[in-house]
Coordinates of C-alpha atoms and ligand atoms in Angstrom, one line a residue:
M13 CA -18.2 -14.1 39.2
L14 CA -16.7 -13.3 35.8
S15 CA -13.2 -12.0 35.6
V16 CA -11.7 -9.5 33.2
R17 CA -10.8 -12.2 30.8
S18 CA -14.3 -13.6 30.9
I19 CA -15.3 -16.5 28.6
N20 CA -17.8 -15.7 25.9
P21 CA -20.1 -18.8 25.7
M22 CA -20.8 -18.1 22.0
N23 CA -17.2 -18.7 20.8
S24 CA -15.3 -19.6 24.0
Q25 CA -12.7 -16.9 23.3
P26 CA -11.5 -14.8 26.1
L27 CA -13.2 -11.4 26.2
S28 CA -11.1 -8.3 26.7
R29 CA -12.5 -5.5 28.8
R30 CA -13.2 -3.6 25.7
R31 CA -15.1 -6.4 24.0
F32 CA -17.0 -7.0 27.2
V33 CA -18.1 -3.4 27.3
G34 CA -19.7 -4.0 23.9
A35 CA -21.0 -7.4 24.8
A36 CA -22.6 -6.3 28.0
G37 CA -24.4 -3.6 26.2
L38 CA -25.8 -6.2 23.8
V39 CA -27.1 -8.5 26.4
A40 CA -28.5 -5.9 28.7
G41 CA -31.9 -7.0 29.8
S42 CA -31.1 -10.7 29.4
M43 CA -29.2 -12.8 31.9
I44 CA -26.3 -10.3 32.4
T45 CA -27.7 -7.0 33.2
R46 CA -24.7 -5.3 34.7
P47 CA -21.0 -5.3 33.4
L48 CA -18.7 -6.1 36.3
F49 CA -15.9 -3.7 36.3
G50 CA -15.0 0.0 36.2
A51 CA -16.6 2.8 38.0
D52 CA -18.6 3.7 34.9
A53 CA -19.3 0.3 33.7
P54 CA -23.0 0.3 34.4
S55 CA -23.4 2.9 31.7
H56 CA -21.2 0.9 29.3
K57 CA -19.0 4.0 28.8
L58 CA -15.8 3.7 26.9
N59 CA -12.5 4.7 28.3
V60 CA -11.2 7.4 25.9
A61 CA -8.0 9.3 25.4
L62 CA -8.0 12.6 23.5
I63 CA -4.7 13.3 21.9
G64 CA -4.3 17.0 21.0
V65 CA -6.7 18.7 23.5
W66 CA -6.9 22.3 22.1
G67 CA -7.7 23.5 18.5
R68 CA -9.6 20.8 16.7
G69 CA -9.6 18.8 19.9
L70 CA -12.1 21.3 21.4
A71 CA -14.7 20.3 18.6
H72 CA -14.7 16.7 20.1
Y73 CA -15.3 17.7 23.8
E74 CA -19.1 17.4 23.6
A75 CA -19.0 14.0 21.8
I76 CA -16.3 12.5 24.1
S77 CA -17.9 13.8 27.3
E78 CA -20.7 11.2 26.8
E79 CA -17.9 8.7 27.4
N80 CA -15.3 8.2 30.2
V81 CA -12.4 10.5 29.3
V82 CA -9.4 8.8 31.1
A83 CA -6.5 10.5 29.4
L84 CA -5.6 13.8 27.9
C85 CA -2.4 14.2 25.9
D86 CA -0.8 17.3 24.4
I87 CA 2.7 18.4 23.8
N88 CA 1.7 22.0 25.1
E89 CA 1.2 21.6 28.9
A90 CA -0.4 25.1 28.9
R91 CA -3.5 23.4 27.5
F92 CA -4.1 21.1 30.4
P93 CA -5.7 23.3 33.0
D94 CA -8.7 24.2 30.8
A95 CA -9.0 20.6 29.4
L96 CA -9.0 19.2 33.0
K97 CA -11.8 21.6 34.0
R98 CA -13.9 19.7 31.5
F99 CA -12.4 16.2 32.2
P100 CA -11.2 16.4 35.8
N101 CA -10.5 12.6 36.2
A102 CA -8.2 12.3 33.3
T103 CA -4.5 11.6 33.5
T104 CA -2.4 14.0 31.5
Y105 CA 0.5 13.0 29.1
V106 CA 2.8 15.0 26.8
D107 CA 3.9 11.9 24.8
W108 CA 1.3 10.1 22.9
R109 CA 3.3 6.9 23.0
K110 CA 2.9 6.8 26.7
C111 CA -0.7 7.8 26.5
L112 CA -1.5 4.9 24.3
D113 CA -0.4 2.5 27.1
H114 CA -2.8 4.0 29.7
K115 CA -4.4 1.0 31.5
G116 CA -7.8 0.1 30.4
L117 CA -8.0 2.4 27.4
D118 CA -10.6 1.5 24.9
A119 CA -10.4 4.3 22.2
V120 CA -8.4 7.3 21.1
V121 CA -9.4 10.5 19.3
I122 CA -6.4 12.0 17.4
C123 CA -6.4 15.7 16.9
T124 CA -2.6 16.4 16.5
S125 CA -0.7 17.8 13.5
D126 CA -0.9 15.8 10.3
H127 CA 2.6 14.5 10.4
T128 CA 1.8 12.3 13.4
H129 CA -1.6 11.1 12.4
A130 CA -0.5 7.8 10.7
F131 CA 2.0 7.1 13.5
I132 CA -0.5 7.5 16.3
A133 CA -3.3 5.7 14.4
N134 CA -1.1 2.8 13.6
W135 CA 0.3 2.4 17.1
A136 CA -3.1 2.6 18.5
L137 CA -4.5 -0.1 16.2
K138 CA -1.7 -2.3 17.2
R139 CA -2.7 -1.9 20.8
D140 CA -6.3 -3.0 19.9
L141 CA -7.7 0.5 20.4
H142 CA -10.6 2.0 18.5
V143 CA -9.5 5.0 16.6
Y144 CA -11.0 8.4 15.5
C145 CA -8.3 10.2 13.6
E146 CA -8.7 13.8 12.2
K147 CA -8.0 14.1 8.5
P148 CA -5.7 13.5 6.8
L149 CA -5.0 9.9 7.8
A150 CA -1.5 10.1 6.4
I151 CA 0.9 12.4 4.5
T152 CA 2.6 9.8 2.4
V153 CA 1.5 6.9 0.3
N154 CA 3.5 4.6 2.4
E155 CA 2.0 5.9 5.6
A156 CA -1.5 5.3 4.2
R157 CA -0.6 1.8 3.2
A158 CA 0.9 0.9 6.6
V159 CA -2.3 2.1 8.4
R160 CA -4.5 0.2 6.1
A161 CA -2.5 -3.0 6.5
T162 CA -2.8 -2.9 10.2
W163 CA -6.6 -2.0 9.9
E164 CA -7.1 -5.0 7.7
S165 CA -5.5 -7.2 10.3
K166 CA -8.1 -6.0 12.8
K167 CA -11.0 -5.8 10.5
G168 CA -14.4 -6.3 12.2
K169 CA -12.8 -6.0 15.6
L170 CA -12.0 -2.2 15.9
A171 CA -14.1 0.8 14.9
T172 CA -12.2 3.5 12.9
Q173 CA -13.3 6.9 11.6
V174 CA -11.4 9.7 9.8
G175 CA -12.6 13.1 10.7
M176 CA -14.2 13.9 7.4
Q177 CA -17.4 14.8 9.3
R178 CA -19.0 16.7 6.4
H179 CA -19.8 13.2 5.1
A180 CA -22.8 13.2 7.5
Q181 CA -24.4 16.0 5.5
Q182 CA -27.4 14.7 3.6
N183 CA -26.0 16.0 0.3
F184 CA -23.4 13.4 0.3
N185 CA -26.1 10.7 0.1
R186 CA -28.1 12.7 -2.5
V187 CA -25.0 13.1 -4.8
R188 CA -24.3 9.4 -4.5
E189 CA -27.8 8.4 -5.3
L190 CA -27.9 10.6 -8.4
V191 CA -24.6 9.2 -9.8
R192 CA -25.4 5.6 -8.8
D193 CA -29.0 5.8 -10.2
G194 CA -27.8 7.1 -13.6
A195 CA -29.1 10.7 -13.5
I196 CA -26.1 11.6 -15.7
G197 CA -26.0 8.3 -17.6
E198 CA -22.9 6.2 -17.4
L199 CA -20.2 7.7 -15.2
K200 CA -17.0 8.6 -17.2
S201 CA -15.0 11.2 -15.3
S202 CA -15.0 13.0 -11.9
Y203 CA -13.4 16.2 -10.6
A204 CA -12.9 17.8 -7.3
W205 CA -11.3 21.2 -6.6
G206 CA -10.5 23.6 -3.7
N207 CA -9.5 27.2 -4.0
R208 CA -7.7 27.8 -0.6
K209 CA -4.3 29.2 -1.0
L210 CA -1.7 29.3 1.7
P211 CA 1.6 30.4 0.0
K212 CA 4.8 30.4 2.0
P213 CA 8.4 30.7 0.8
G214 CA 9.8 28.0 3.0
Y215 CA 10.2 26.7 6.6
F216 CA 10.2 29.5 9.1
P217 CA 13.7 30.5 10.2
E218 CA 14.8 29.8 13.8
E219 CA 13.2 32.4 16.2
G220 CA 12.9 32.5 20.0
T221 CA 12.5 29.4 22.2
P222 CA 9.6 27.4 23.0
P223 CA 7.6 28.7 26.1
K224 CA 7.9 26.6 29.2
G225 CA 5.8 23.4 29.0
F226 CA 5.8 23.5 25.2
N227 CA 7.5 20.2 24.2
Y228 CA 8.7 21.2 20.7
D229 CA 10.8 18.1 20.3
L230 CA 7.7 16.0 20.8
W231 CA 5.8 18.2 18.4
L232 CA 8.3 17.5 15.8
G233 CA 8.0 13.8 16.6
P234 CA 9.0 11.7 13.6
S235 CA 9.6 14.7 11.3
P236 CA 13.0 15.7 10.3
Y237 CA 14.3 18.6 12.5
H238 CA 13.3 22.1 11.8
P239 CA 14.0 24.9 14.3
Y240 CA 11.4 26.4 16.4
N241 CA 9.5 29.5 15.3
P242 CA 6.3 30.7 17.1
A243 CA 4.7 31.4 13.6
Y244 CA 3.9 27.6 13.5
F245 CA 1.7 28.1 16.5
S246 CA 0.1 31.4 16.1
G247 CA -3.3 30.5 14.6
A248 CA -6.7 30.5 16.2
A249 CA -8.2 27.4 17.8
G250 CA -9.1 25.0 15.1
A251 CA -7.3 27.0 12.4
N252 CA -3.8 26.7 13.6
C253 CA -3.3 23.8 11.2
L254 CA -3.2 26.5 8.6
S255 CA 0.2 27.6 10.0
W256 CA 2.0 24.3 9.4
N257 CA 0.0 22.0 7.0
M258 CA 1.6 23.3 3.8
F259 CA 5.2 22.2 4.7
W260 CA 6.2 18.8 3.3
D261 CA 7.4 17.5 6.7
F262 CA 4.3 18.6 8.7
G263 CA 1.3 18.1 6.2
A264 CA 0.2 17.5 2.7
G265 CA -1.0 20.9 1.8
Q266 CA -4.5 21.3 0.5
I267 CA -4.6 17.6 -0.2
G268 CA -4.7 17.0 3.5
D269 CA -6.7 20.1 4.4
M270 CA -9.9 20.9 2.5
G271 CA -8.9 18.4 -0.1
S272 CA -9.8 15.5 2.3
H273 CA -13.3 16.8 2.7
T274 CA -13.9 17.6 -1.0
M275 CA -12.5 14.4 -2.4
D276 CA -14.6 12.6 0.2
L277 CA -17.8 14.1 -1.6
L278 CA -16.5 12.6 -4.8
W279 CA -15.2 9.3 -3.5
N280 CA -18.5 8.6 -1.8
A281 CA -20.1 8.4 -5.2
I282 CA -17.7 6.3 -7.2
D283 CA -17.0 3.2 -5.1
A284 CA -13.3 3.2 -6.2
E285 CA -10.3 1.6 -4.7
L286 CA -6.7 2.5 -5.8
P287 CA -5.9 4.0 -9.1
T288 CA -3.6 2.5 -11.6
S289 CA -2.0 5.7 -12.9
A290 CA -1.3 9.3 -11.8
E291 CA -0.1 12.4 -13.5
A292 CA 0.1 15.9 -12.1
K293 CA 1.4 19.4 -12.9
G294 CA 1.6 22.7 -11.0
E295 CA 3.8 25.5 -10.0
A296 CA 7.5 24.9 -9.6
M297 CA 8.6 22.5 -7.0
N298 CA 9.7 24.0 -3.6
S299 CA 11.6 21.5 -1.5
D300 CA 10.1 23.0 1.7
V301 CA 6.5 23.7 0.8
T302 CA 3.8 21.7 -1.0
P303 CA 2.4 23.3 -4.2
V304 CA -0.3 25.9 -3.9
E305 CA -1.5 25.5 -7.6
C306 CA -1.6 21.9 -8.9
E307 CA -3.8 19.4 -10.5
S308 CA -3.6 15.7 -10.6
H309 CA -5.4 13.0 -12.6
F310 CA -5.9 9.4 -11.9
E311 CA -7.2 6.3 -13.8
H312 CA -9.4 4.0 -11.9
P313 CA -10.4 0.6 -13.2
A314 CA -14.0 -0.5 -13.7
N315 CA -16.1 -1.8 -10.8
D316 CA -19.3 -3.9 -10.7
W317 CA -21.6 -1.0 -11.6
R318 CA -19.5 1.2 -14.0
G319 CA -16.7 1.2 -16.4
P320 CA -13.2 2.7 -15.9
I321 CA -13.3 6.3 -14.9
T322 CA -10.9 9.2 -14.3
V323 CA -10.7 11.2 -11.2
S324 CA -9.0 14.6 -11.1
W325 CA -8.0 16.9 -8.3
F326 CA -7.5 20.7 -8.8
Q327 CA -6.2 23.2 -6.2
G328 CA -5.0 26.7 -5.6
G329 CA -6.5 28.3 -8.8
A330 CA -6.3 25.2 -11.1
M331 CA -9.9 24.4 -12.2
P332 CA -11.7 21.8 -14.4
R333 CA -13.4 23.2 -17.5
S334 CA -17.0 24.2 -16.9
P335 CA -19.6 22.2 -18.9
K336 CA -21.2 25.4 -20.2
P337 CA -19.9 29.1 -20.2
F338 CA -22.9 30.2 -18.1
I339 CA -21.8 28.0 -15.3
D340 CA -19.0 29.6 -13.4
L341 CA -17.3 26.8 -11.4
T342 CA -15.0 29.3 -9.7
K343 CA -18.0 30.6 -7.7
I344 CA -17.8 27.2 -5.9
G345 CA -14.8 27.3 -3.5
H346 CA -14.7 23.6 -2.8
G347 CA -16.7 21.5 -5.2
V348 CA -17.1 18.4 -7.3
M349 CA -18.3 17.6 -10.7
F350 CA -19.2 14.3 -12.4
K351 CA -19.5 13.8 -16.1
G352 CA -21.6 11.0 -17.5
T353 CA -22.7 10.0 -21.0
K354 CA -26.0 12.0 -20.5
G355 CA -24.8 15.1 -18.5
F356 CA -23.0 16.6 -15.6
L357 CA -23.6 16.8 -11.9
V358 CA -22.0 19.7 -10.1
A359 CA -22.2 20.0 -6.3
D360 CA -20.7 21.6 -3.3
F361 CA -21.0 20.3 0.3
D362 CA -24.7 21.0 0.6
S363 CA -26.3 21.6 -2.8
R364 CA -26.2 20.0 -6.3
M365 CA -27.4 20.5 -9.7
I366 CA -27.9 18.2 -12.8
V367 CA -27.0 19.5 -16.2
P368 CA -28.4 17.1 -18.9
F369 CA -26.8 17.4 -22.3
G370 CA -27.4 15.9 -25.7
D371 CA -30.6 15.0 -27.6
E372 CA -30.9 11.7 -25.6
A373 CA -30.6 13.5 -22.2
D374 CA -34.5 13.5 -21.5
L375 CA -34.1 11.9 -18.0
T376 CA -36.6 9.1 -18.9
Y377 CA -33.8 6.7 -18.0
Y378 CA -33.6 8.0 -14.5
K379 CA -36.1 7.1 -11.8
P380 CA -35.8 9.3 -8.7
R381 CA -35.9 7.3 -5.4
T382 CA -38.9 7.2 -3.1
A383 CA -38.6 8.7 0.4
E384 CA -38.4 5.0 1.7
T385 CA -35.5 4.1 -0.6
L386 CA -33.2 7.2 0.1
L387 CA -29.9 6.2 1.6
P388 CA -30.2 6.4 5.4
P389 CA -28.6 9.4 7.1
V390 CA -25.2 9.0 8.8
G391 CA -26.5 10.8 11.9
V392 CA -24.0 12.4 14.3
F393 CA -20.6 11.5 12.9
Q394 CA -18.6 10.9 16.1
K395 CA -21.6 9.0 17.5
Q396 CA -21.6 6.7 14.6
W397 CA -18.0 5.8 15.5
F398 CA -18.8 5.4 19.2
D399 CA -21.7 3.1 18.4
A400 CA -19.3 1.1 16.2
C401 CA -16.7 0.9 19.2
R402 CA -19.4 -0.9 21.1
D403 CA -20.3 -3.1 18.2
P404 CA -17.6 -3.1 15.7
S405 CA -19.7 -5.1 13.2
K406 CA -21.5 -1.7 12.6
K407 CA -20.0 0.3 9.7
T408 CA -18.6 3.8 9.9
A409 CA -18.9 6.1 6.9
C410 CA -15.1 7.0 6.8
D411 CA -13.4 3.8 8.2
F412 CA -9.7 3.3 7.6
G413 CA -10.3 1.2 4.5
Y414 CA -12.2 3.8 2.6
S415 CA -10.2 6.8 4.0
S416 CA -6.7 5.3 3.4
N417 CA -7.5 4.5 -0.2
M418 CA -8.8 7.9 -0.7
I419 CA -5.8 9.7 0.8
E420 CA -3.3 7.3 -0.8
Q421 CA -4.7 8.4 -4.2
M422 CA -4.5 12.0 -3.4
L423 CA -0.9 11.6 -2.1
L424 CA 0.0 9.6 -5.2
G425 CA -0.8 12.8 -7.0
L426 CA 2.0 14.6 -5.1
V427 CA 4.4 11.8 -6.1
A428 CA 3.5 12.3 -9.8
Y429 CA 3.9 16.1 -9.4
R430 CA 7.4 15.6 -7.9
V431 CA 8.3 13.3 -10.7
G432 CA 6.8 15.5 -13.3
K433 CA 5.3 12.8 -15.6
K434 CA 2.6 10.3 -15.8
I435 CA 3.3 7.2 -13.8
Q436 CA 1.8 3.8 -13.7
Y437 CA 0.9 2.5 -10.3
D438 CA 0.6 -1.0 -8.9
P439 CA -1.8 -0.9 -6.0
K440 CA -0.7 -4.3 -4.8
T441 CA 2.9 -3.2 -4.1
G442 CA 2.5 0.6 -3.8
T443 CA 5.2 1.1 -6.4
S444 CA 5.4 2.4 -9.9
P445 CA 6.4 -0.3 -12.4
D446 CA 7.3 2.2 -15.1
T447 CA 8.9 5.0 -13.1
P448 CA 11.2 3.6 -10.4
E449 CA 12.4 7.1 -9.5
A450 CA 8.8 7.8 -8.3
N451 CA 9.2 5.2 -5.6
V452 CA 11.4 7.3 -3.4
F453 CA 8.6 9.8 -2.9
M454 CA 6.1 7.2 -1.8
G455 CA 7.6 7.5 1.7
K456 CA 9.9 9.9 3.5
Q457 CA 12.7 10.0 6.1
Y458 CA 11.8 10.0 9.7
R459 CA 14.0 11.2 12.7
E460 CA 16.0 8.5 14.3
G461 CA 14.2 6.7 17.0
W462 CA 10.7 7.0 15.4
S463 CA 9.0 4.2 13.7
I464 CA 5.5 3.9 12.4
D465 CA 5.4 0.3 13.6
G466 CA 5.5 0.7 17.3
Ligands
NAD20 N1 -12.2 17.8 10.5 C1 -12.2 19.2 10.4 O1 -13.0 19.8 9.9 C2 -10.9 19.8 10.9 C3 -10.9 21.2 11.2 C4 -9.7 21.8 11.7 C5 -8.6 20.9 11.9 N2 -8.6 19.5 11.6 C6 -7.5 18.7 11.7 O2 -7.2 18.6 13.1 C7 -5.8 18.5 13.3 C8 -5.4 19.7 14.3 O3 -5.5 20.9 13.7 P1 -5.5 22.2 14.7 O4 -5.7 23.4 13.9 O5 -6.3 22.0 15.9 O6 -3.9 22.1 15.0 P2 -3.1 22.6 16.3 O7 -1.7 22.9 15.8 O8 -3.8 23.8 17.0 O9 -3.0 21.3 17.2 C9 -4.1 20.9 18.0 C10 -3.7 20.6 19.4 O10 -2.8 19.3 19.2 C11 -1.6 19.5 20.1 N3 -0.6 18.6 19.4 C12 0.1 18.9 18.3 N4 0.9 17.8 18.0 C13 0.8 17.0 19.1 C14 1.4 15.8 19.4 N5 2.3 15.2 18.6 N6 1.0 15.1 20.6 C15 0.1 15.7 21.4 N7 -0.5 16.9 21.1 C16 -0.2 17.5 20.0 C17 -1.4 21.0 20.0 O11 -0.6 21.4 21.1 C18 -2.8 21.6 20.1 O12 -3.2 21.7 21.4 C19 -5.1 18.8 11.9 O13 -4.8 17.4 11.5 C20 -6.2 19.2 11.1 O14 -6.2 18.8 9.7 C21 -9.8 19.1 11.1

């Protein structure tokens, strides 16, 4: 009988339980028809932990209930009774560091506040766990780089996905096809914007004490200390992030909020890696709160199908210029625009339009795809990740490579905003060669006892 550290005849490497779950799935019907361990092993279910069980966590209940939910983690113990009704066999944890060491765990879904995402994701990868992390993957440039470095060291072995689930909407593929296939000629610039405004004067002042079972110190986690105030936790399920994500120590403002989704629509069409410069401007700097109104601009090198391009992000009232006065871009709350040598493409999450311009823009240079050559649909976004957990050679749409690059670019915009001038960026080192004072803003101070490299 095979043991947990079974030998894979293909490569003579010991198989972990997790890899065995995948391998058993692949060989079902051939010699090995039943995996050999775990109450649920015959169905090849993954042992999953949900970290952050309420709010956004609720949106994952359906997808994870197809698997074996073995652990539930939340700093707010009042959330456990309801979660346990759905997942009665799970062990509960208030500290994600302990949860990640749950025996036999295969995969984690992270739905906590933004300032813990990169920490939990990085720790989980280091424990060889598959990771689904809600957006944004990080709140500083250095956090994004740390997660990517770990992900690269595990590439092809672990499945990752950042919760930018709008990516599964068909329009993402259609926009990409139009840009790639030359419907607007040669791509030159691209723009994304969002109009959500969540102004706040500063961190909330100390008020009251955390309710029993609400582990505020664990909620703060790696963040510098800020006193408790119930206003951080007064939002509706799935929208409570709008109570804390604008503060520098807890989030990245609209960049991490709607900006992640909207920039994903843009990034999906440009095949970019990291930019070589950033510049930004916006309202006056507030040391507590990220800017509401702000715009940032990045230069990206050429790739194998296009020349160098610029990428711009606008938020909180800042907007790109419309290609024509009769097109009111402000009617699109969260949108993107691409400018090519022969026209513009404007899109929101589920629709798009082409605006050809100039005497040459007769569209003869553009051949629409046939039904057979359309990009294949992503399908159910969480399922794509679970499929990749079973077979990590399968791609996920928003893996930690793509998603860390995207958020690193966005967060670099906040660095340029804080420095107040255009900075050059060296993607290899994550530093600015011409503006050393920018480097201090690539990372941040954490509370003693917390390290991203756990
Ligand atoms: N993909 C999307 O469309 C989408 C939509 C809404 C929210 N989100 C993201 O989901 C995350 C959570 O947002 P929310 O509005 O649900 O926030 P929330 O403040 O309601 O937190 C969700 C749950 O996580 C718990 N939690 C917080 N920090 C924790 C920690 N360190 N350890 C364990 N549990 C912790 C909370 O107690 C709560 O039960 C945010 O990062 C947000 O950006 C994504």
